[in-house]
Tab-separated table of C-alpha atoms in Angstrom:
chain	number	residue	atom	x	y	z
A	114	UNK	CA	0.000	0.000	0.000
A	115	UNK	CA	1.706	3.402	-1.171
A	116	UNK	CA	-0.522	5.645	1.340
A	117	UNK	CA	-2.622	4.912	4.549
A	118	UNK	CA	-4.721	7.057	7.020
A	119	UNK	CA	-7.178	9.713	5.297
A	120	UNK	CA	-5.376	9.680	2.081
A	121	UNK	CA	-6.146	6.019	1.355
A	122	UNK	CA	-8.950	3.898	0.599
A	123	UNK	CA	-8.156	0.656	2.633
A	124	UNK	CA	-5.630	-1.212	5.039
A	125	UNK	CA	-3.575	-4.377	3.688
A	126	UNK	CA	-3.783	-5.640	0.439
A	127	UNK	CA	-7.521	-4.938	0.245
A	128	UNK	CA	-8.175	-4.466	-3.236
A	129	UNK	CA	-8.510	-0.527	-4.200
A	130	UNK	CA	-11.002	0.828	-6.308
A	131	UNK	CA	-9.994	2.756	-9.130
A	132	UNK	CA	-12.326	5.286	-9.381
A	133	UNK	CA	-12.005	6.493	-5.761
A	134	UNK	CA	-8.161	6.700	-6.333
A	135	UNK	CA	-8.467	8.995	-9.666
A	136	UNK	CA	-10.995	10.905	-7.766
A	137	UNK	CA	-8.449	11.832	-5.072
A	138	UNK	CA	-6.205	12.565	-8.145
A	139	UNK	CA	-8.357	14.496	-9.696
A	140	UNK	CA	-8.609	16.611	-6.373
A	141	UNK	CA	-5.066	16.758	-5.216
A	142	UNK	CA	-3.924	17.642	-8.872
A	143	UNK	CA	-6.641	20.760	-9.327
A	144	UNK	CA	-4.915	22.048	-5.983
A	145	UNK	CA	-1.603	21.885	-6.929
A	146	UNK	CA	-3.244	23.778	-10.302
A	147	UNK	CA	-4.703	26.197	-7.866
A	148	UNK	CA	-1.698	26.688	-6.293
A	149	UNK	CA	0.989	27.048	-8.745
A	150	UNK	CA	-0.489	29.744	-10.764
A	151	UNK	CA	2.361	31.670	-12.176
A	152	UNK	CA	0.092	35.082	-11.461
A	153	UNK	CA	-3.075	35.354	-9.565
A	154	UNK	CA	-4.010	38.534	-10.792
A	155	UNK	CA	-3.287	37.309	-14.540
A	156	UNK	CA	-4.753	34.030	-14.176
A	157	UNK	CA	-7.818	32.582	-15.386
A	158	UNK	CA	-11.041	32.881	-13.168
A	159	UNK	CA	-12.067	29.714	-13.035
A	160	UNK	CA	-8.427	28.932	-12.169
A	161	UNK	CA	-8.075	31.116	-8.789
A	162	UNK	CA	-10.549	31.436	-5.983
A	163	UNK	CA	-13.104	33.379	-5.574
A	164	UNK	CA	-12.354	37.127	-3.905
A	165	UNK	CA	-15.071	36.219	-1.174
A	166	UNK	CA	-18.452	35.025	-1.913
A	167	UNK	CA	-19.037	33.592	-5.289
A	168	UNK	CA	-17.666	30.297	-6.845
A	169	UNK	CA	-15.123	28.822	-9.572
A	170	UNK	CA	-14.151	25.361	-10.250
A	171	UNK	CA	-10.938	26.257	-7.744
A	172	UNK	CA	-13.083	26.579	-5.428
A	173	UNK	CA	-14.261	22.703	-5.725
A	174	UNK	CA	-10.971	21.075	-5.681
A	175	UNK	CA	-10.170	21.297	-1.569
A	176	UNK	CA	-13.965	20.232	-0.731
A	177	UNK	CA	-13.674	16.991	-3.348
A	178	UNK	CA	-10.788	16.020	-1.620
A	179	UNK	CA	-12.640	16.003	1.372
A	180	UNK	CA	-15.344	14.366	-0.118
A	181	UNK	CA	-12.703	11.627	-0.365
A	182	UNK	CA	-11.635	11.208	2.914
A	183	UNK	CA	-15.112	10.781	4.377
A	184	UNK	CA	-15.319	7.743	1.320
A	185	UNK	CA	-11.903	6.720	2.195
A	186	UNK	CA	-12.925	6.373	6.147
A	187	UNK	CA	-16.505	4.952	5.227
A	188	UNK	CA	-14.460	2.156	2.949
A	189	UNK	CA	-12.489	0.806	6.105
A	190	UNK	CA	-15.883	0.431	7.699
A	191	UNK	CA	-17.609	-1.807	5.149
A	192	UNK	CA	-15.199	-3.863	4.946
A	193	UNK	CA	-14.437	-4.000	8.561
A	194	UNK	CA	-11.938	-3.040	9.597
A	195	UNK	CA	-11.543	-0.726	12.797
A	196	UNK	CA	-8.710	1.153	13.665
A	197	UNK	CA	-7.974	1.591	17.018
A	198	UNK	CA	-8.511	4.971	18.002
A	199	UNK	CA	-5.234	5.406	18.680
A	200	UNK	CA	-3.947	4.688	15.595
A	201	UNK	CA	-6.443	6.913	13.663
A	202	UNK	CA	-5.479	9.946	16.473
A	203	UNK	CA	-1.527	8.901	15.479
A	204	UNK	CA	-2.149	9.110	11.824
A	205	UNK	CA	-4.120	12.196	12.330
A	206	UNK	CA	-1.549	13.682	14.319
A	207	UNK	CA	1.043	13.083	12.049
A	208	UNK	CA	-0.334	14.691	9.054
A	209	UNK	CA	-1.235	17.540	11.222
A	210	UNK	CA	2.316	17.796	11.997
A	211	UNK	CA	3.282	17.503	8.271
A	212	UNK	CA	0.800	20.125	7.926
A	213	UNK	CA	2.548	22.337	10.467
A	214	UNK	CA	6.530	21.488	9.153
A	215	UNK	CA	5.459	22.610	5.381
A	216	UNK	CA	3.604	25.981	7.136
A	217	UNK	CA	7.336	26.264	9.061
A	218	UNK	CA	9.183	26.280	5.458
A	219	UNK	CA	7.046	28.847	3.927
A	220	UNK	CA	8.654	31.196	7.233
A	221	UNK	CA	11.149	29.186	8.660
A	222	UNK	CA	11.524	31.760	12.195
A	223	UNK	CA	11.877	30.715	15.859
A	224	UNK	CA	9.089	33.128	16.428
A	225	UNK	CA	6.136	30.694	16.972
A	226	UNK	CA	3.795	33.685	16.221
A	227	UNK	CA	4.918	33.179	12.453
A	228	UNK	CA	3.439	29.707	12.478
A	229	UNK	CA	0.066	28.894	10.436
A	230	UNK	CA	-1.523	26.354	13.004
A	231	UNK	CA	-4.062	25.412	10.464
A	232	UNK	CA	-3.966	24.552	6.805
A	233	UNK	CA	-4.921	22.160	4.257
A	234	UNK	CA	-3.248	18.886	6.174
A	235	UNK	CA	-4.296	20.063	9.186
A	236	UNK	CA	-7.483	19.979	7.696
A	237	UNK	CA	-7.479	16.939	6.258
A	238	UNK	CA	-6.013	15.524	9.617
A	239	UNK	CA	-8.960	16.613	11.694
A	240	UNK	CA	-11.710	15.843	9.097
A	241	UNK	CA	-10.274	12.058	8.827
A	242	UNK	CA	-10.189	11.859	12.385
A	243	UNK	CA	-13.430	12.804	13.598
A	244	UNK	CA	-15.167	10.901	10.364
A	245	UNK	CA	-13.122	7.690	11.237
A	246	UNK	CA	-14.102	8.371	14.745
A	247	UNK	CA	-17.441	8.708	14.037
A	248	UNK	CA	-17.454	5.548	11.257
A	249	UNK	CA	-16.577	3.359	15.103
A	250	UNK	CA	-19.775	4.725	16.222
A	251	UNK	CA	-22.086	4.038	12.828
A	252	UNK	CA	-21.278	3.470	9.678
A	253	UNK	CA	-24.753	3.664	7.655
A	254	UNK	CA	-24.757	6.347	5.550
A	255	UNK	CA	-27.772	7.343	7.675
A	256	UNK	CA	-25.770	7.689	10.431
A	257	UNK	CA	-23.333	9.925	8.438
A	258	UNK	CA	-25.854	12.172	6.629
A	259	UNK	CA	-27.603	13.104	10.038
A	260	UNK	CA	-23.813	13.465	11.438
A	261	UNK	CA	-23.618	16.238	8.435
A	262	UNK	CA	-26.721	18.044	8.845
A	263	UNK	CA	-26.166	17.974	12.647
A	264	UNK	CA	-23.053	19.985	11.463
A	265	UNK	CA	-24.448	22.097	8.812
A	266	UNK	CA	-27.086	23.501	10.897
A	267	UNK	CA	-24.653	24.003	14.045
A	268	UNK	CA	-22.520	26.097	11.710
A	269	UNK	CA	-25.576	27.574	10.452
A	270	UNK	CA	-26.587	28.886	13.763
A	271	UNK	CA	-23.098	30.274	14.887
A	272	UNK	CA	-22.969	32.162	11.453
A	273	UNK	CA	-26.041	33.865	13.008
A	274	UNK	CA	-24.266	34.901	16.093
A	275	UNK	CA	-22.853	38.427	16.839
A	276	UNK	CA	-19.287	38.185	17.559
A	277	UNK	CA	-18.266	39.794	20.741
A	278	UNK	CA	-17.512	43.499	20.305
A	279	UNK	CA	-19.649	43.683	16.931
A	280	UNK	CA	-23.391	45.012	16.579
A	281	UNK	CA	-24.586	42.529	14.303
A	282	UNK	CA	-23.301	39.452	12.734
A	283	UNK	CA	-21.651	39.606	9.400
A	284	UNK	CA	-20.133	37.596	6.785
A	285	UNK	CA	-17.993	40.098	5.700
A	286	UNK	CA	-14.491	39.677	5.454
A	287	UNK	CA	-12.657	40.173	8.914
A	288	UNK	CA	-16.094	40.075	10.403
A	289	UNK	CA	-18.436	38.310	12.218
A	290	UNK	CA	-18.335	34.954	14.635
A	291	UNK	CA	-16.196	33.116	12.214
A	292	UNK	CA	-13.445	35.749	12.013
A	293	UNK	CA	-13.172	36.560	15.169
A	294	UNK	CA	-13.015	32.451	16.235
A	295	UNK	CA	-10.035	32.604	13.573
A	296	UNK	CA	-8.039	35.407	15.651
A	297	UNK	CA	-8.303	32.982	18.633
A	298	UNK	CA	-5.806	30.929	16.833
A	299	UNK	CA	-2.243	31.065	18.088
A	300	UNK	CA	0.204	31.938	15.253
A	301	UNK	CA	-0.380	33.758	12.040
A	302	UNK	CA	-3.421	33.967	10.066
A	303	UNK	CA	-3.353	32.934	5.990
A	304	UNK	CA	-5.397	35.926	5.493
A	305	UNK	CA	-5.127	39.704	7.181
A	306	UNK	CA	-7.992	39.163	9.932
A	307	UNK	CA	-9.343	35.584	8.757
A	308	UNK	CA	-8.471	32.184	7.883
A	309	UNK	CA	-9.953	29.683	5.266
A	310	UNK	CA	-9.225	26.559	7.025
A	311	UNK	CA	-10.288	28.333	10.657
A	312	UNK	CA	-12.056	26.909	13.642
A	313	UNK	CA	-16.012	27.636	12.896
A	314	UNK	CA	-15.835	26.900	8.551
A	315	UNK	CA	-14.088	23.329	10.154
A	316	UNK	CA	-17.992	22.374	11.123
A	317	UNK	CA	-18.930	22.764	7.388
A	318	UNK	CA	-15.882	21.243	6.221
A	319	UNK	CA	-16.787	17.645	8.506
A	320	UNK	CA	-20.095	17.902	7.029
A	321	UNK	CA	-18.837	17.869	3.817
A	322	UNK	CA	-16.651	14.686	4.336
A	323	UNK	CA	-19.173	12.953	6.063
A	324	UNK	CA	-21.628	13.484	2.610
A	325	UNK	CA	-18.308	11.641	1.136
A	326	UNK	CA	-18.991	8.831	3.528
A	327	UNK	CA	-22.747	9.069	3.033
A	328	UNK	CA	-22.535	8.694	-0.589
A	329	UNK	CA	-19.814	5.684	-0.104
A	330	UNK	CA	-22.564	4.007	1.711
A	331	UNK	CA	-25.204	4.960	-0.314
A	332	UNK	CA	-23.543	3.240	-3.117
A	333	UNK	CA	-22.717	0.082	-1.321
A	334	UNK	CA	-25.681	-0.262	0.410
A	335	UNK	CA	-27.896	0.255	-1.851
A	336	UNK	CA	-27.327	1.718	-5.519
A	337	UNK	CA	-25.939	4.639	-7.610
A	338	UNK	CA	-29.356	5.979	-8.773
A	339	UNK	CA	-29.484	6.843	-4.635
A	340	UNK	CA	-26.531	8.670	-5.039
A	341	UNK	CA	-27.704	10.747	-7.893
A	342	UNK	CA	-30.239	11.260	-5.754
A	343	UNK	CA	-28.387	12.363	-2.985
A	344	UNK	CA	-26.532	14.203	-5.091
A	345	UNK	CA	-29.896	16.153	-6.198
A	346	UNK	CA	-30.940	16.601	-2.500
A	347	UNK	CA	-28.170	18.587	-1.475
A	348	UNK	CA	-27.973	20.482	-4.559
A	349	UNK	CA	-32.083	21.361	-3.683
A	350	UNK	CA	-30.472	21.949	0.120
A	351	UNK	CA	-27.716	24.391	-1.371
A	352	UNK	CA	-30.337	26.668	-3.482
A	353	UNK	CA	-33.245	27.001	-0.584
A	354	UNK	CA	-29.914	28.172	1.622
A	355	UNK	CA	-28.807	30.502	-0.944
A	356	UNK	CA	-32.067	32.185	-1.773
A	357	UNK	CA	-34.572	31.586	0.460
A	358	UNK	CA	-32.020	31.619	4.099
A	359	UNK	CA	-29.366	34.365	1.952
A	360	UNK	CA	-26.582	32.070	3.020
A	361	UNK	CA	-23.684	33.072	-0.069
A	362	UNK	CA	-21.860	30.402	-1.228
A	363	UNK	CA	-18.295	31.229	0.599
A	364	UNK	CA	-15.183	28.825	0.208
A	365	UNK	CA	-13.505	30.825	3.038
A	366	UNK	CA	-16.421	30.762	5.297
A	367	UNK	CA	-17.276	26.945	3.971
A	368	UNK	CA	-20.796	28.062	4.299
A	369	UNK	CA	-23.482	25.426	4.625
A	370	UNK	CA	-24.370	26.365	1.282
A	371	UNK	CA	-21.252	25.667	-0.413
A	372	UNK	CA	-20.694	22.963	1.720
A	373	UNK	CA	-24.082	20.744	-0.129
A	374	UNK	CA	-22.915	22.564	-3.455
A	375	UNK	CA	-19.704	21.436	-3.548
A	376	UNK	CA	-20.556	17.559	-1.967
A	377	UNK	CA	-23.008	17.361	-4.611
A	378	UNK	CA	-21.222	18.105	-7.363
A	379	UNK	CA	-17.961	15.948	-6.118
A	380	UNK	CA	-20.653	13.301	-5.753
A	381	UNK	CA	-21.806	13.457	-9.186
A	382	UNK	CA	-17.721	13.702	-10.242
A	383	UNK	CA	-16.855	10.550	-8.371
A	384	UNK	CA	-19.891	8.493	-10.126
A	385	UNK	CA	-18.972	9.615	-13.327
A	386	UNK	CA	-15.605	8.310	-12.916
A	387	UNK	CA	-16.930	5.103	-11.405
A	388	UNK	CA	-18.650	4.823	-14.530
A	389	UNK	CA	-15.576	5.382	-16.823
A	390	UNK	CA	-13.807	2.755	-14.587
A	391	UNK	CA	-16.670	0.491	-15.762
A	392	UNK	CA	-16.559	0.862	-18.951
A	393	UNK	CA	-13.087	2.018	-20.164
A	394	UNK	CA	-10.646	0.659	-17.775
A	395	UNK	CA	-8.021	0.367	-19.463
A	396	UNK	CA	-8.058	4.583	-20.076
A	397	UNK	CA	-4.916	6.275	-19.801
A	398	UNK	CA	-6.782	8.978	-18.092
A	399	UNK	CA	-8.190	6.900	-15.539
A	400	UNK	CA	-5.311	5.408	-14.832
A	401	UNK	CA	-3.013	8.623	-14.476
A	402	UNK	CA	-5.384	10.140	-12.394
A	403	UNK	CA	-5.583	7.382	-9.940
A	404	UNK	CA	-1.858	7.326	-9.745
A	405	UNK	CA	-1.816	10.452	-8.720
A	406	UNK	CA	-4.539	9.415	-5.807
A	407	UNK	CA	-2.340	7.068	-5.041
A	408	UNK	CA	0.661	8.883	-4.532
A	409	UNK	CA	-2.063	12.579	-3.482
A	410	UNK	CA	0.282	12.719	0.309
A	411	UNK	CA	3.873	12.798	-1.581
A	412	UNK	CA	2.672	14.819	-4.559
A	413	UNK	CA	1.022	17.684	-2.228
A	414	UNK	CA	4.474	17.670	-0.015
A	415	UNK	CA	6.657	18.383	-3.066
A	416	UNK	CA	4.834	20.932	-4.694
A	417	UNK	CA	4.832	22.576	-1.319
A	418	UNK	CA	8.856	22.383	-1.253
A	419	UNK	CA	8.519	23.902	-4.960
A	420	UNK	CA	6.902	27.141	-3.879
A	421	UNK	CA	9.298	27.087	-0.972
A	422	UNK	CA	12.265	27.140	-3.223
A	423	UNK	CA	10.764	29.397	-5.779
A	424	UNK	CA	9.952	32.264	-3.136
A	425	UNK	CA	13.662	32.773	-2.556
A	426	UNK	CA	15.139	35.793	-3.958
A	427	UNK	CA	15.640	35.798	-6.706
A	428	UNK	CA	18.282	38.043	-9.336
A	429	UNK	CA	17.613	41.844	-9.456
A	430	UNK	CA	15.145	43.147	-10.221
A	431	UNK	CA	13.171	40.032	-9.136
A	432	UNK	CA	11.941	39.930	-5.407
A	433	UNK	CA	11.635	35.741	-5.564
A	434	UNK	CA	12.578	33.556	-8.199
A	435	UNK	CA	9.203	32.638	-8.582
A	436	UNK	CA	8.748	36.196	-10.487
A	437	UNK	CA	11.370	35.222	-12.672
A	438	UNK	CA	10.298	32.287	-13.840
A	439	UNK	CA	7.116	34.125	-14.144
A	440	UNK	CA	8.719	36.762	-16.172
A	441	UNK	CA	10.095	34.562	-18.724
A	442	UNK	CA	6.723	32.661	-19.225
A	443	UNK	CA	5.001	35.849	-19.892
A	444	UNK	CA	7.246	37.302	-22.500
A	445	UNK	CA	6.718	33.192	-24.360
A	446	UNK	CA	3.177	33.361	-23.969
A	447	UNK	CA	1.226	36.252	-25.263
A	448	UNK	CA	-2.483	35.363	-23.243
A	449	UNK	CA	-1.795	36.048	-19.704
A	450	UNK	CA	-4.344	33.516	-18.553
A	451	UNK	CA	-2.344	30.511	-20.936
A	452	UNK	CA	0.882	31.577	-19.484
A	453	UNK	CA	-0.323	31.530	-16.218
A	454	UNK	CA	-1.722	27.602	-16.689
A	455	UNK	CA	1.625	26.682	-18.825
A	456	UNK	CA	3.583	27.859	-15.470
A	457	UNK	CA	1.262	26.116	-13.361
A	458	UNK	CA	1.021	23.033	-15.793
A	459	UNK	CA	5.247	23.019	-16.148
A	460	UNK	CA	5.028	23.574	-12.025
A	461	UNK	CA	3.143	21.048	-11.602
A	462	UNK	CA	4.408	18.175	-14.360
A	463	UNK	CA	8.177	18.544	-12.571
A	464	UNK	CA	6.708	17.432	-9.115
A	465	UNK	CA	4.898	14.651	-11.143
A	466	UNK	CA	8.182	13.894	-11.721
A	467	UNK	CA	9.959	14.334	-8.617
A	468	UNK	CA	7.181	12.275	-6.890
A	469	UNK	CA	7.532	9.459	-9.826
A	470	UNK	CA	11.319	9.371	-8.730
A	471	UNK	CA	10.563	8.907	-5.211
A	472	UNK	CA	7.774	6.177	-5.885
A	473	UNK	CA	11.015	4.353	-7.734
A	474	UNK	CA	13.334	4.209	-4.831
A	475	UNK	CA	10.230	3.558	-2.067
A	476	UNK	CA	10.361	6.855	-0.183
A	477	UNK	CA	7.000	7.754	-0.570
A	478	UNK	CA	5.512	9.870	2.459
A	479	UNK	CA	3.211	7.206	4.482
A	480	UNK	CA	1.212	7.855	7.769
């Protein structure tokens, strides 16, 4: 087995199943996408996230991989197996401190107060754990969809709450209950006076790996068509939230509304590729992507070290060397958004590599 814990689908030599693997690839590769665009500001829409409310297709890429987890965690539970708790709190933990070693490199200081305490791994590490947790407790996909709506409406409720020193709550940026949760953090925040992956937007974010673990169910228990109807539930969920309760869609708040959105189109993703694993299995495609699920922990790491090597300085008159490279793209490429994909795409093809390499000699990352 190449990886274990959240970012795999089963323990031993259990036989995987190809189209959850490419579906983690499909996720962990539109992140690294996401994150390796040469230039925000000149980059495609669709390829950056939204400012603050709204939603582009880089805005679906974290919540899909959640989306696998929670099918991941739901897996190990049909086909019983049951981690101790304290080896799903150790595999948690570790990722979380992966998590916290990569956040260290992007501002390697002594000053702990220059330390992101939260992240994407950290994410992922807490989502796995309290879904594999919960998976101990019940593992019908009843069990998880009321464990997700349980969530959603908790989150719901706090996003009604006025944070102390306000007069109203908000969902501006900065403001409101989940902001102000986010400054409680110790260390830095990603953003000025808010964080993405923060304490309150985690509720949304379980919900939307237990729908993973729902659908996993759903599928196993009884048959696809309930998934595509799951699928068209939550969608129904996301639109009375949006228009009838005014709840945006918000990737940084992980609103309860983007939280159904997002599950139910990720649902409707994985069964598609289920259904291409059915029928053409022999694709290249399929098969690339779920290599890249395979190997989603060792990829993530390296393109991490990438940015941390390309935000040195760089020559003058180049603050990093990431502008450089940028620089020299842009002059190639005459359409700012193409150049900005061709220096992701490059980016992100040399840790394919790098990764590839490591597969080769067995050092893949593994918690």
């Amino acid at each position: 087995m190449t990886l274990a814990g959240p970012l795999a689908p089963a323990l031993g030599t259990a036989q995987r199943d190809p189209s959850l693997d490419a579906f983690r690839g499909l996720a962990v590769g539109g992140m690294i996408l996401v994150n390796l665009q040469g230039n925000g500001s000149a980059a495609w829409p669709q390829a950056v996230h939204a400012v603050w409310h709204g939603l582009t297709l880089a805005d679906l890429v974290f919540p899909y991989f959640l989306l696998a987890v929670g099918m991941s965690a739901a897996l190990l539970a049909e086909r019983g197996v049951r981690p101790k708790v304290r080896r799903i709190l150790e595999r948690a933990g570790l990722l979380f401190l992966i998590g916290l070693a990569l956040s260290w490199l992007l501002r390697p200081a002594l000053d702990l107060e220059q330390l992101r305490m939260v992240g994407v791994l950290q994410r992922i590490a807490i989502c796995f754990a309290v879904i594999a947790l919960w998976s101990r407790f019940s593992s019908r996909w009843t069990g998880y969809l009321g464990f997700a709506c349980a969530l959603l409406l908790l989150h719901w409720i706090a996003l009604q709450l006025t944070a102390p020193g306000e007069l109203a709550a908000s969902l501006e940026p900065g403001k409101g209950l989940s902001a102000w949760s986010d400054r409680l953090l110790p260390g830095r925040l990603h953003g000025v006076t808010h964080d993405p992956e923060g304490l309150l937007s985690t509720l949304s974010a379980l919900a939307t790996t237990a729908c993973g673990a729902a659908a996993w169910r759903l599928r196993t228990v009884r048959s696809e068509r309930r998934c595509l109807l799951l699928a068209g539930s939550l969608i129904a969920a996301a639109a009375v939230l949006v228009y009838a309760l005014q709840i945006p869609l918000n990737k940084a708040l992980w609103t309860p509304s983007f939280a159904l959105l997002t599950a139910a189109t990720g649902i409707l993703a994985w069964l598609a590729l289920r259904w291409f694993a059915r029928h053409l299995p022999g694709a290249w495609v399929l098969a690339f992507l779920a290599w890249m699920g395979r190997v989603a922990l060792t990829f993530y790491v390296v393109h991490m070290v990438l940015i941390v090597l390309l935000r040195v300085p760089g020559p003058p008159p180049y603050t990093r060397l990431w502008d450089l490279c940028w620089a020299i793209v842009s002059r190639a490429v005459p359409s700012a958004g193409l150049g900005s994909m061709l220096f992701a795409l490059t980016a992100g093809g040399l840790c394919l590599l790098v990764t590839r390499g490591l597969q080769r000699r067995g050092l893949l990352l593994r918690v």
